[in-house]
XYZ file of N, CA and C in Angstrom:
495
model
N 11.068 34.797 -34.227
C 10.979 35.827 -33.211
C 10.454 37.105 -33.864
N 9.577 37.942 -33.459
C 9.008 39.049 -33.614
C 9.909 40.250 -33.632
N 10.351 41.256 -34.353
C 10.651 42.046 -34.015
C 11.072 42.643 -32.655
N 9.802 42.784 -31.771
C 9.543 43.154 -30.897
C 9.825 42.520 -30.204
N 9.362 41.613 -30.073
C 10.496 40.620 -29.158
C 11.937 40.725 -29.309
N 12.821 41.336 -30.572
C 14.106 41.170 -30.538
C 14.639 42.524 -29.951
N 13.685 43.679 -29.467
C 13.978 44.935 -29.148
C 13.761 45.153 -27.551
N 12.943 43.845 -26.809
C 12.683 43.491 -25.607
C 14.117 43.379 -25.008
N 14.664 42.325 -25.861
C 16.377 41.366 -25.499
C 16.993 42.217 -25.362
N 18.046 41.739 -23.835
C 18.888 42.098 -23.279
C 20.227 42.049 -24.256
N 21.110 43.186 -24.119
C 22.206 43.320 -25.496
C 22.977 42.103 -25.072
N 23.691 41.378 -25.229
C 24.993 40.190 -25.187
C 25.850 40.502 -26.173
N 27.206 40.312 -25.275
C 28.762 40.883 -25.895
C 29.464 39.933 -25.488
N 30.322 40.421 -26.235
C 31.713 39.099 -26.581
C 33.486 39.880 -26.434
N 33.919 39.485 -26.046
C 35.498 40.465 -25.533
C 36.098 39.968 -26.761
N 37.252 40.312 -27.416
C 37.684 40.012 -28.290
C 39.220 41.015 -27.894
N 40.742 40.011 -28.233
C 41.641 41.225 -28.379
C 41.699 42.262 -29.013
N 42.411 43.603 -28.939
C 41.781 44.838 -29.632
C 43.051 45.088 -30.854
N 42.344 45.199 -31.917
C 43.666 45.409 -32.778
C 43.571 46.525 -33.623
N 44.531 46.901 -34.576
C 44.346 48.176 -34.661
C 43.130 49.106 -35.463
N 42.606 47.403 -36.647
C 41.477 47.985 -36.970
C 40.301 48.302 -36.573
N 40.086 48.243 -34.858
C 39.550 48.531 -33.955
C 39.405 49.368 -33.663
N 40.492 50.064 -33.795
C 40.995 51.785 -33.133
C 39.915 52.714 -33.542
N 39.567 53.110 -34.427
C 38.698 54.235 -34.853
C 37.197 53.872 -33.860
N 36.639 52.913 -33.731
C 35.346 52.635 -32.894
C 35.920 53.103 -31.446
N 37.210 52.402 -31.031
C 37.688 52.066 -29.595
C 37.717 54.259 -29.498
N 38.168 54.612 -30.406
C 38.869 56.337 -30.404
C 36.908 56.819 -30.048
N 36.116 56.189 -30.832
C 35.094 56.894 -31.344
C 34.412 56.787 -29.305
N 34.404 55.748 -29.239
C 34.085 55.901 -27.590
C 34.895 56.384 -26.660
N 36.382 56.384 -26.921
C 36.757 57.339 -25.682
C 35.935 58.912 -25.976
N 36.097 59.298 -27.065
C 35.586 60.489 -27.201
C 34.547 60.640 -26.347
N 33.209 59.853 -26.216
C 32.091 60.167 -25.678
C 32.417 60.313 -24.208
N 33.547 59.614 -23.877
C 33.875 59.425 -22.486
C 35.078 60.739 -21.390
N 35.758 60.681 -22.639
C 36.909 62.051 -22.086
C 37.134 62.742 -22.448
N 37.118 64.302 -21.575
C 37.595 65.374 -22.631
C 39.272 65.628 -21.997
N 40.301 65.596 -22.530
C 40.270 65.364 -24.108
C 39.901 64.195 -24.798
N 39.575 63.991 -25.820
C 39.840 62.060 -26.220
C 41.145 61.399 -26.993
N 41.494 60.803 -27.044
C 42.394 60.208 -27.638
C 41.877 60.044 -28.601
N 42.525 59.851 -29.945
C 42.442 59.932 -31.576
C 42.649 58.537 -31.634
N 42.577 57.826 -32.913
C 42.578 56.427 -33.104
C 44.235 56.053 -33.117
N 44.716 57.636 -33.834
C 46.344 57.978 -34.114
C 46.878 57.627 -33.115
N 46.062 58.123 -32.039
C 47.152 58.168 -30.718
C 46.889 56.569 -29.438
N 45.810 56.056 -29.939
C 45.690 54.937 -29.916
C 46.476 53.706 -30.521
N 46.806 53.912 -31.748
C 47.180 53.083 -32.580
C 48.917 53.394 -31.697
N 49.719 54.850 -31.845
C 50.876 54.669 -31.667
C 51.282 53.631 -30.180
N 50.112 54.037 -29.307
C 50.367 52.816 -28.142
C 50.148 51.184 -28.484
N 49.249 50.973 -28.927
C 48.754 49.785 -29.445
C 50.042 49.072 -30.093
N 50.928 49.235 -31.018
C 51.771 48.921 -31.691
C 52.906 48.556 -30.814
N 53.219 49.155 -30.276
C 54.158 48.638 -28.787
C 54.680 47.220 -28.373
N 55.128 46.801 -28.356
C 55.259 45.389 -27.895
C 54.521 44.866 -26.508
N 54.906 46.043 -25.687
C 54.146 45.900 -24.444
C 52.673 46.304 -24.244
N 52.088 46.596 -25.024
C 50.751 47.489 -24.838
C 49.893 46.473 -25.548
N 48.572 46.305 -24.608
C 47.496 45.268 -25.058
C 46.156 45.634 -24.991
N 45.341 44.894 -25.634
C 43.782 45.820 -25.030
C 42.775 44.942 -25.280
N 41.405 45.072 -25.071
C 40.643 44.084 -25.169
C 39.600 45.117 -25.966
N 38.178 44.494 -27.091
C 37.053 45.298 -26.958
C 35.766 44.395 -26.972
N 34.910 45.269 -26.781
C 33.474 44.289 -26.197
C 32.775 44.988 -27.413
N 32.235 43.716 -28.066
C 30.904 44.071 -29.302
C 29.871 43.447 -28.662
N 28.374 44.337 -29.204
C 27.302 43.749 -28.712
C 27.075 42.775 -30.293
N 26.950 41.624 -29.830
C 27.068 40.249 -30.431
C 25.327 40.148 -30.784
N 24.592 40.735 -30.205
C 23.178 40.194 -30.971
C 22.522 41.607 -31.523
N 23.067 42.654 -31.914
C 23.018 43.741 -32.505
C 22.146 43.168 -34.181
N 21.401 44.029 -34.371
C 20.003 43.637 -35.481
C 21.707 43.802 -36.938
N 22.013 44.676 -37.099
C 23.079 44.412 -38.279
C 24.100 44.132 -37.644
N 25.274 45.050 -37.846
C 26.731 44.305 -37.474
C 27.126 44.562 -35.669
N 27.975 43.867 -35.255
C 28.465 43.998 -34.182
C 28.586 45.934 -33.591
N 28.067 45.941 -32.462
C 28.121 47.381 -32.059
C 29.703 47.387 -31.366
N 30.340 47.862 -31.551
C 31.772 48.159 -30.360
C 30.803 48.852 -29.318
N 30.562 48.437 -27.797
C 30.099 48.938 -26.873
C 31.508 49.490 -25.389
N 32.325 49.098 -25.749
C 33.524 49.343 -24.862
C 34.941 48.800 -25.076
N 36.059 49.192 -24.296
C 37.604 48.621 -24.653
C 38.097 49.184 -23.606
N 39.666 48.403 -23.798
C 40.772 48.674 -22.504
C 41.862 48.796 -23.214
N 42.550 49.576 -22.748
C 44.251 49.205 -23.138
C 44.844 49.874 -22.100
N 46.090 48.509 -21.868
C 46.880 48.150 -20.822
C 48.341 48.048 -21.665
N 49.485 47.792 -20.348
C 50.587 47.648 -20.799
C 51.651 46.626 -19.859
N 52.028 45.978 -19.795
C 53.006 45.279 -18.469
C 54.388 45.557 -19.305
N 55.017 46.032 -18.240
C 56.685 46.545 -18.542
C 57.252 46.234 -16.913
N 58.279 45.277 -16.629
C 59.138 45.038 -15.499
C 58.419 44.561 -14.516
N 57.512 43.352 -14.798
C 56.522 42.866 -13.560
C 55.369 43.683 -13.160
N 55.323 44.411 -14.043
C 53.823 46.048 -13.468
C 52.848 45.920 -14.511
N 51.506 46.130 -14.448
C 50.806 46.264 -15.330
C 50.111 47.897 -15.135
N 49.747 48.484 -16.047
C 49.067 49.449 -15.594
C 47.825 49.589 -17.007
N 46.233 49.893 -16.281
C 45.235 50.395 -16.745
C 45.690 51.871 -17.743
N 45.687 51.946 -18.817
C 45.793 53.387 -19.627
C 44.841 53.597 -20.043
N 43.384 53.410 -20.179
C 42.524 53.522 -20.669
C 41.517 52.687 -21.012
N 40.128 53.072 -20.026
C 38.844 51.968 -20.333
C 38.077 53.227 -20.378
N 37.244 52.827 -21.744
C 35.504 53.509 -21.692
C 34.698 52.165 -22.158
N 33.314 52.839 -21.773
C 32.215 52.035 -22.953
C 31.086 53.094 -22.695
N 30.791 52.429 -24.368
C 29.506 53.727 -24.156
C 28.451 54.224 -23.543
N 28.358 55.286 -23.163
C 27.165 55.611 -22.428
C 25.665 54.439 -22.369
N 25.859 54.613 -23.638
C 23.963 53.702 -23.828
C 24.264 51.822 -23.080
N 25.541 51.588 -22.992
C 25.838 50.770 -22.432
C 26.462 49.943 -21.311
N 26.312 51.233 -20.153
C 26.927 51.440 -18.926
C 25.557 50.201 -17.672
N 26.335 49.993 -17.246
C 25.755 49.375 -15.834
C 24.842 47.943 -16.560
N 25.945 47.272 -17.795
C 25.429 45.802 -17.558
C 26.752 44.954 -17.180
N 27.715 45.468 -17.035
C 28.870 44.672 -16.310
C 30.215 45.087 -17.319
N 30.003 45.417 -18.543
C 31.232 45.492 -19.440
C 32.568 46.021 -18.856
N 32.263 47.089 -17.811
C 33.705 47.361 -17.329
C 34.037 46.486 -16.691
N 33.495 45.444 -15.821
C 33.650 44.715 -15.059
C 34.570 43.761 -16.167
N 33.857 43.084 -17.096
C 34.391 41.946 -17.825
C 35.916 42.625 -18.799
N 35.770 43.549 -19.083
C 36.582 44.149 -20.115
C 37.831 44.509 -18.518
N 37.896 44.789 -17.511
C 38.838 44.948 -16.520
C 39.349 43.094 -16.184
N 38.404 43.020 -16.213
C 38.865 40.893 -15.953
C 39.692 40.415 -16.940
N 39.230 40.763 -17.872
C 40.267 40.256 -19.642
C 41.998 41.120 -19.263
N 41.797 42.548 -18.891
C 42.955 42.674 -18.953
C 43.891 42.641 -17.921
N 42.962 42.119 -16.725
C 43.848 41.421 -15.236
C 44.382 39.749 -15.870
N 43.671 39.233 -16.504
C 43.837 38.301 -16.881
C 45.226 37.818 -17.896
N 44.815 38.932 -18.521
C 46.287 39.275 -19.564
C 47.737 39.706 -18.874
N 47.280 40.534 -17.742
C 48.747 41.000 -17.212
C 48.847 39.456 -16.423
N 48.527 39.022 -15.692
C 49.084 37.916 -14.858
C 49.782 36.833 -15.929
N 48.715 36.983 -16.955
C 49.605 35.604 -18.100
C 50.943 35.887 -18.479
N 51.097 37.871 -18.349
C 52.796 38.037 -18.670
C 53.161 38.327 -17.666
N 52.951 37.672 -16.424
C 53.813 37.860 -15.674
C 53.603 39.332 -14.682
N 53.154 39.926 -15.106
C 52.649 40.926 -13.639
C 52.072 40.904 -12.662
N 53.066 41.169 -11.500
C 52.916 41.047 -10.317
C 51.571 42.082 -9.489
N 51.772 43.464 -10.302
C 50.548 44.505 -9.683
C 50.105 45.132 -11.103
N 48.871 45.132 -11.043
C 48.133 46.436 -11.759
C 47.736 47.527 -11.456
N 48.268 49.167 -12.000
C 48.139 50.375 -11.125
C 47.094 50.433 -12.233
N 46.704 51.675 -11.640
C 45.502 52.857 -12.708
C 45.624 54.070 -11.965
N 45.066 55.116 -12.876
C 44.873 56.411 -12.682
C 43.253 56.592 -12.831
N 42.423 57.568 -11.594
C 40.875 57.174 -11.934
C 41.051 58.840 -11.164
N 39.960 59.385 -12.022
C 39.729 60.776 -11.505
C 38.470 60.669 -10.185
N 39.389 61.399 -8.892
C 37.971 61.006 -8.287
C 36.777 61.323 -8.045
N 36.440 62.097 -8.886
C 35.175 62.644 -9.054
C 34.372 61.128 -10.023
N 35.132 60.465 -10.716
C 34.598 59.308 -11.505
C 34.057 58.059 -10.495
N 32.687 58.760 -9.345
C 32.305 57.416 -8.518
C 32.539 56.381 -8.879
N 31.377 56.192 -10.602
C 30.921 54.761 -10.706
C 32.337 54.257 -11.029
N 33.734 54.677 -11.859
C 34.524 53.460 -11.831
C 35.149 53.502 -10.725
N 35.639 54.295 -9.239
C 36.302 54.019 -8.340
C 35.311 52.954 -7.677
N 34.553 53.119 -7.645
C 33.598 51.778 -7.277
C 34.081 50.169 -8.239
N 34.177 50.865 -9.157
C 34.335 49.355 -9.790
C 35.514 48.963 -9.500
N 36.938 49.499 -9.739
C 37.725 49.367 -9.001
C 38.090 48.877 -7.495
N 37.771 49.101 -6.713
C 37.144 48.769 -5.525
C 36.706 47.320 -5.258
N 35.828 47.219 -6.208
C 35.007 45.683 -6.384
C 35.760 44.834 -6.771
N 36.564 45.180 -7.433
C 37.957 44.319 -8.480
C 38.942 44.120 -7.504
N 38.837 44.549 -6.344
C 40.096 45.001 -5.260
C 40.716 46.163 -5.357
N 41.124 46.486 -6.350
C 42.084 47.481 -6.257
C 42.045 48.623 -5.061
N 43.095 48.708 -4.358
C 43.437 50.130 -3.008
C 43.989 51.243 -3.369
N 43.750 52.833 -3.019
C 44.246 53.559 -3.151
C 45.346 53.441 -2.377
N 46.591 53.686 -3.552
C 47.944 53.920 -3.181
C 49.181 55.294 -3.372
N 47.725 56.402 -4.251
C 48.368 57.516 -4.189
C 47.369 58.218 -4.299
N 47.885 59.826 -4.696
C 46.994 60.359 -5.456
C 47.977 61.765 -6.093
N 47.147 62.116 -6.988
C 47.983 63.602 -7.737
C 46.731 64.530 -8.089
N 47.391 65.461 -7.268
C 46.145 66.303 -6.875
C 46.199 67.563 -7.642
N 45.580 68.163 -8.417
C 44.235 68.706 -9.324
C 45.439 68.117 -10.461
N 44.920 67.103 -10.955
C 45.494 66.347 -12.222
C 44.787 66.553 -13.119
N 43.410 66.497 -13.208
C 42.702 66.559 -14.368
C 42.234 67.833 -13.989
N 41.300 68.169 -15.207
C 40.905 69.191 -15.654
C 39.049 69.405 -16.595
N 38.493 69.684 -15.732
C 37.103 69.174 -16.445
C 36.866 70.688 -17.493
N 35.929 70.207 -18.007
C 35.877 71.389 -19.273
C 35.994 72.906 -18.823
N 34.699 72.893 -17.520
C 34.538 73.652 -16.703
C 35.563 74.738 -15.924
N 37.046 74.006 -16.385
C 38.357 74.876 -15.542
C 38.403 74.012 -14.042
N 37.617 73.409 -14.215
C 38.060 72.410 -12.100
C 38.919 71.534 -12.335
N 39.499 71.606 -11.319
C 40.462 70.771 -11.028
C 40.719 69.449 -10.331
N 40.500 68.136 -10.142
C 40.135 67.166 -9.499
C 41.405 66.110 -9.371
N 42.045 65.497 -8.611
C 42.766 64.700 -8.047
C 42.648 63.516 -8.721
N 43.607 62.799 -9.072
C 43.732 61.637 -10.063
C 44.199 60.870 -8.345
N 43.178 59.474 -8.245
C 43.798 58.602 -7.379
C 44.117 57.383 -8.008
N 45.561 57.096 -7.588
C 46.536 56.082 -8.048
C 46.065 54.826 -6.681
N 45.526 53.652 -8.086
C 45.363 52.477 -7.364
C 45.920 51.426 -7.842
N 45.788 50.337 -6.515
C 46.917 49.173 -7.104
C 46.079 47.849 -6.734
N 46.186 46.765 -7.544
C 45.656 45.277 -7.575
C 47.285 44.743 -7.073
N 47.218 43.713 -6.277
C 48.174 42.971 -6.271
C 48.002 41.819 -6.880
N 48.623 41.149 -7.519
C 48.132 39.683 -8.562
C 48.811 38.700 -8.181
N 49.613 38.874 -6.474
C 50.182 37.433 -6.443
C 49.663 36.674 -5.755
């Protein structure tokens, strides 16, 4: 294959569970994604948890090593699962990764036993209340001016729920 031909190809990724030597890539993309970002520190102290799980997506045909292009971490405690955190990176938005990286960790809460998965999604964040949406999930609350954009605005966190039975 030509070079050029290998710069044509569509990226392909692979989910993998997320562990902690993960954290610094998984930290390095929330950053691009939220202000504030979570640290790998503050990643890792959830991660370690008994209850807390996560998935990450490498681009698998990357010219040297695997790219980390996105991750999740979740938690199920008393039949509940809840979303705590999905990014992927910008340069790698709109080929499905949230989609697949949200499937891995619906997938994971039902295997322990959770009955619903909540999340918190700012609603100014179209493209994932959309994805959400697509996944099923319904708005079942909201907390209003929750976040905080750099700017000083204030925007409404809407609380949604998957049912998994």
């Amino acid at each position: 294959m030509a070079l050029t031909d290998y710069f044509a190809r569509k990226p392909e990724f692979d989910i993998f569970p997320l562990e902690a030597a993960d954290l610094p890539q998984a930290a390095a993309v929330h950053k691009l994604r939220f202000t504030p970002p979570w640290s790998d520190g503050e990643l890792h102290a959830l991660l370690v948890q008994d209850t807390v799980f996560g998935f990450i997506a490498r681009q698998s045909n990357a010219l040297a090593r695997p790219i980390t292009a996105g991750f999740v971490l979740a938690r199920v405690a008393a039949g509940e699962a809840e979303i705590l955190t999905i990014g992927v990176d910008p340069k790698f938005v709109r080929l499905g990764l949230g989609w697949r990286l949200m499937r891995a960790a619906i997938r994971e809460a039902r295997d322990q036993a959770a009955e619903a998965v909540f999340l918190e999604v700012d609603e100014t964040n179209i493209a994932a209340v959309a994805l959400y949406r697509k996944l099923h999930f319904a708005k079942v609350g909201e907390r209003r001016a929750y976040y905080q954009s750099v700017n000083g605005a204030k925007t409404a966190a809407l609380v949604m729920r998957l049912d998994l039975g």
